[in-house]
Short mmCIF file of C-alpha atoms in Angstrom, two decimals:
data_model
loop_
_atom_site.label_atom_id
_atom_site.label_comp_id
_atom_site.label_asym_id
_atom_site.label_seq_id
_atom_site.Cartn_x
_atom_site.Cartn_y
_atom_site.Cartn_z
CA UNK H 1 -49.02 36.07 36.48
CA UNK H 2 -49.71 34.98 39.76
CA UNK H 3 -50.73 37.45 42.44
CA UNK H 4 -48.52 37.52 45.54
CA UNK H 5 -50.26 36.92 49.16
CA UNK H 6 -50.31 40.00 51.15
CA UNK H 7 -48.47 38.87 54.55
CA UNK H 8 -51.63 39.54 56.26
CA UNK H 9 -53.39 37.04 54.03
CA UNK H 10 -53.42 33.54 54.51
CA UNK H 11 -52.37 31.27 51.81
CA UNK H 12 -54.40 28.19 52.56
CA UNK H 13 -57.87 27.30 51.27
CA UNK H 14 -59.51 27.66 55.13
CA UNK H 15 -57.70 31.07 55.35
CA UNK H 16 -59.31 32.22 51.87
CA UNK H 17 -62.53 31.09 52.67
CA UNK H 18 -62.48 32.81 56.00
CA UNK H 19 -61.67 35.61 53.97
CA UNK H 20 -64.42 35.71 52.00
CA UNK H 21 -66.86 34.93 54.53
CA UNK H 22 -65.53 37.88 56.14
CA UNK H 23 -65.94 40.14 53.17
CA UNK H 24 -69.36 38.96 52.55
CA UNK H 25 -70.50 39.81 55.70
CA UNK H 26 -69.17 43.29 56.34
CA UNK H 27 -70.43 44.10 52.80
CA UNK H 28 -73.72 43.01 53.61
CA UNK H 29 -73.34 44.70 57.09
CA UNK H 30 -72.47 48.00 55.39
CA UNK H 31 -74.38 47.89 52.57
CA UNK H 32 -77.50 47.78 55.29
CA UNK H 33 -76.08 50.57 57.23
CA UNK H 34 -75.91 52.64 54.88
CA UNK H 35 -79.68 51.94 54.07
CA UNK H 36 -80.38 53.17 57.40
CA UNK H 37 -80.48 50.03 59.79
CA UNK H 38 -78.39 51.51 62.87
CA UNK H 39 -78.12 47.71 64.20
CA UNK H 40 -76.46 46.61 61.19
CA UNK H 41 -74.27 49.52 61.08
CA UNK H 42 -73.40 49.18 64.99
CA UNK H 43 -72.19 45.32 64.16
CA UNK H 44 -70.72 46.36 61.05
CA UNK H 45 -68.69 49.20 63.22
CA UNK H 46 -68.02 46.00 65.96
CA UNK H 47 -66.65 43.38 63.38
CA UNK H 48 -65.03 45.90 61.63
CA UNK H 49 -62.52 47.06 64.69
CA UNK H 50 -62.25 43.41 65.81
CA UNK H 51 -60.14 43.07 62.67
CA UNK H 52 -58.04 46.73 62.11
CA UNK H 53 -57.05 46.09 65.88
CA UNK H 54 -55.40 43.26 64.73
CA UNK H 55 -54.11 44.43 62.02
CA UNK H 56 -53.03 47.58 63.86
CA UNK H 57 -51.55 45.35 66.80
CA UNK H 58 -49.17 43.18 64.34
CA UNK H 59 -47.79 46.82 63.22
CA UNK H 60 -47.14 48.61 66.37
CA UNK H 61 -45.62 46.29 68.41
CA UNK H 62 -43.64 48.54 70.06
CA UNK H 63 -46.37 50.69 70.53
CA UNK H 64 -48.88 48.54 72.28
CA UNK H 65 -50.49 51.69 73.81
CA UNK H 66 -50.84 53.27 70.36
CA UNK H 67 -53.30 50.72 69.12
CA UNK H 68 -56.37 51.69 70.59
CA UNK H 69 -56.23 55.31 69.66
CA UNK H 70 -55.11 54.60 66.61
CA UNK H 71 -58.24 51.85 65.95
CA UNK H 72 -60.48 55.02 66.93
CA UNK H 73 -58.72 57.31 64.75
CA UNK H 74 -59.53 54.81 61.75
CA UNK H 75 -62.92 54.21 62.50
CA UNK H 76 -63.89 57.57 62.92
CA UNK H 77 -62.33 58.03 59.34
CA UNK H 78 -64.32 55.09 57.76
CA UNK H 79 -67.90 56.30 59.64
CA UNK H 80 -66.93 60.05 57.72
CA UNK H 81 -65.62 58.28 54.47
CA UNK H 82 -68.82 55.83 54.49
CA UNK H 83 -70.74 57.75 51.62
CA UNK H 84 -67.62 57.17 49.61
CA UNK H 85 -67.75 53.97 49.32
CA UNK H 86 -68.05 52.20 46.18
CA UNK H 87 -70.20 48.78 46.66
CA UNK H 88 -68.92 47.01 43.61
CA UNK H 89 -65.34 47.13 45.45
CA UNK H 90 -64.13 44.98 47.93
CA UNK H 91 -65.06 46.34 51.41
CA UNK H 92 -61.95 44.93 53.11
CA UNK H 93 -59.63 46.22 50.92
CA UNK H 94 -61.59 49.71 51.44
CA UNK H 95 -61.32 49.36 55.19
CA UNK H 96 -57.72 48.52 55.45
CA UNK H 97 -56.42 51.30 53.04
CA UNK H 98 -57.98 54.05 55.44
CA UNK H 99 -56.61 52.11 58.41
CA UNK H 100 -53.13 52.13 56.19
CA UNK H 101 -53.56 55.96 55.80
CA UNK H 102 -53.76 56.74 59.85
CA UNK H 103 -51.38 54.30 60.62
CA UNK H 104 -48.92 56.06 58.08
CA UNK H 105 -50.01 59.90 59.51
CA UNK H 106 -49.50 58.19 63.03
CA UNK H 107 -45.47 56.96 61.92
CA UNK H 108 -44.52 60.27 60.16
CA UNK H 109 -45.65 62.14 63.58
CA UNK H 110 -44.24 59.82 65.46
CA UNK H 111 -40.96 60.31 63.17
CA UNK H 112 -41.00 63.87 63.52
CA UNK H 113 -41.24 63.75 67.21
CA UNK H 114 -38.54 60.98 67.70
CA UNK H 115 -36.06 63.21 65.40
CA UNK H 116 -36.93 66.59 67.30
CA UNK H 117 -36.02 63.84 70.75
CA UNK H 118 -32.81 62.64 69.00
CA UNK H 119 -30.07 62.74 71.59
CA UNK H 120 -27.05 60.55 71.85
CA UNK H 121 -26.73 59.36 75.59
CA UNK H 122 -24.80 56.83 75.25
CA UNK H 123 -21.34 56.04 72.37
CA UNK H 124 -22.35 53.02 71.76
CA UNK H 125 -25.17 54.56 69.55
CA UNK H 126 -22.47 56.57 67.28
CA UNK H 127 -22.23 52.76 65.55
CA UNK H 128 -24.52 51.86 62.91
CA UNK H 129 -27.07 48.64 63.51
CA UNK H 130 -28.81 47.00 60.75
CA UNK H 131 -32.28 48.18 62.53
CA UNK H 132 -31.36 51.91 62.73
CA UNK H 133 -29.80 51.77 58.59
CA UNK H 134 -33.39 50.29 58.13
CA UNK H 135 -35.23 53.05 60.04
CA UNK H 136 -32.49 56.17 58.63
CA UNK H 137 -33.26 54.44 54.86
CA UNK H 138 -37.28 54.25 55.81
CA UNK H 139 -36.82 58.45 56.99
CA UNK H 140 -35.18 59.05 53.82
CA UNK H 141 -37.50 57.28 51.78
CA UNK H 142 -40.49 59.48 53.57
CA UNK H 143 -38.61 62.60 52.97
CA UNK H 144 -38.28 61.66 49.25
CA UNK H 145 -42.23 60.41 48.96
CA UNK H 146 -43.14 63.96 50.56
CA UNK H 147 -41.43 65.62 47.25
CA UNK H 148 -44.60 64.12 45.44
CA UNK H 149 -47.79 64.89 44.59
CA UNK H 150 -50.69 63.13 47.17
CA UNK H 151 -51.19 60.39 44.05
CA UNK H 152 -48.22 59.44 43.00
CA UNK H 153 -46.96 58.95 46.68
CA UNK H 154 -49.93 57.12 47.75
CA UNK H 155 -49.63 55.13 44.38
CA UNK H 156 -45.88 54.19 44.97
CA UNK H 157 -46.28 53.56 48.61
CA UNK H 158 -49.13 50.98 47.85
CA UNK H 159 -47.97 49.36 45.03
CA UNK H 160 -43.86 49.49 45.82
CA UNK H 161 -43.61 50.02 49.63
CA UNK H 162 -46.31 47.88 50.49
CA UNK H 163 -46.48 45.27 48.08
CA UNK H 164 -50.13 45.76 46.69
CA UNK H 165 -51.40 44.92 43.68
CA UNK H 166 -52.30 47.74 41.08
CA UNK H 167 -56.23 46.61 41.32
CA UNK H 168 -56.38 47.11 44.96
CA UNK H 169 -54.32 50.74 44.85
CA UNK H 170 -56.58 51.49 42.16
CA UNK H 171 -59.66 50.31 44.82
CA UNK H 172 -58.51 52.58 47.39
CA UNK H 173 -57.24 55.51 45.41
CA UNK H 174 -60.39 55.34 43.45
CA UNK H 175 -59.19 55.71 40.54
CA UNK H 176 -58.27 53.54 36.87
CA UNK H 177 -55.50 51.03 36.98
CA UNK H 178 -54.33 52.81 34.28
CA UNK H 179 -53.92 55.73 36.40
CA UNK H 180 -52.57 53.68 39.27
CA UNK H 181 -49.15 52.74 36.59
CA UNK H 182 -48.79 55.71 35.33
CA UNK H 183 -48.99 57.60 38.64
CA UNK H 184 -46.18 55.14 39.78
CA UNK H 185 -44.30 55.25 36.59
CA UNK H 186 -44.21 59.09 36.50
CA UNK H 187 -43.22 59.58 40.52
CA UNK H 188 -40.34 57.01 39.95
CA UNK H 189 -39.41 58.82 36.91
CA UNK H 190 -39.21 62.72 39.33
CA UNK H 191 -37.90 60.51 42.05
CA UNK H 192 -34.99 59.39 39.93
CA UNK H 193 -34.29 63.01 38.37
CA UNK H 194 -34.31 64.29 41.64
CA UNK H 195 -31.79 61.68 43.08
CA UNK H 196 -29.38 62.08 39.87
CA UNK H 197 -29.52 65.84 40.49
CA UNK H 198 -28.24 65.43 44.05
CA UNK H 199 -25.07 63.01 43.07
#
């Protein structure tokens, strides 16, 4: 079976080996940070925001302002999550799963804000758009995920919501493949008995 592109990969040769220079040299980066060498760590720390910002920036468009804080949010968590990390795994993948995490805190806040704000000014926003069925089905999904243990919602939400593969859940969940299915296959299984229940 061939292994869909994430959208933030890029599906030509150049693009891959980009990629993998980039890999190779944060891992190095890292690896010597870790050892100690506070240069290596400082660049590592440098390269590594040159690339969530991006990656931040393509997801909160309409939060331009958000980026920033948000970039310093996730690299404070991967300076405290350092020690955690497992050098056999890919470092990327490693970097943009904690950068996944904040970025997911910093939409259910901003969720729960938006729906405490929720006023109707104007009629014309009694009728249904294809953006706002999106968003209300995105709220709903949340509010189901939350019924979930930590595991099984990251596991879904990786693997179902945002399209990765089972290794690289497995990479940032630290934990089995094996565990990654079955954490998926049992939340879909509550998920269902919950939504029968409700009909």
């Amino acid at each position: 079976m061939q292994r869909i592109p994430n959208r933030d990969e890029p599906n030509d040769n150049v693009g891959n080996a980009r990629n993998q220079l980039i890999e190779v040299r944060l891992h190095a980066l890292l690896l010597q940070g870790l050892t100690g060498d506070e240069a290596a760590y400082r660049d590592f720390l440098q390269a590594t925001a040159t690339h969530l910002r991006a990656f931040l920036r393509r997801r909160l468009s309409r939060w331009p302002d958000e980026v920033e804080d948000l970039l310093q949010e996730s690299l404070l968590a991967i300076h405290n999550q350092r020690m955690t990390y497992d050098p056999s795994a890919p470092v990327t993948a490693w970097l943009y799963a904690i950068a996944r995490y904040k970025l997911i805190d910093w939409l259910r806040r901003h969720a729960r804000r938006e729906m405490q704000n929720d006023v109707l000014d104007d009629e014309n926003e009694l009728f249904s758009t294809a953006d706002a069925d999106a968003h209300e089905a995105q709220r709903d999904l949340g509010k189901l995920l939350e019924l979930l243990p930590e595991q099984q919602r990251a596991a879904i939400m990786h693997t179902k919501v945002d399209g990765w593969s089972v290794r690289d859940t497995a990479v940032a969940l630290n934990i089995s493949e094996a565990s990654v299915k079955v954490a998926v296959h049992r939340g879909l299984k509550v998920l269902a008995e919950k939504l029968r229940g409700k009909s």
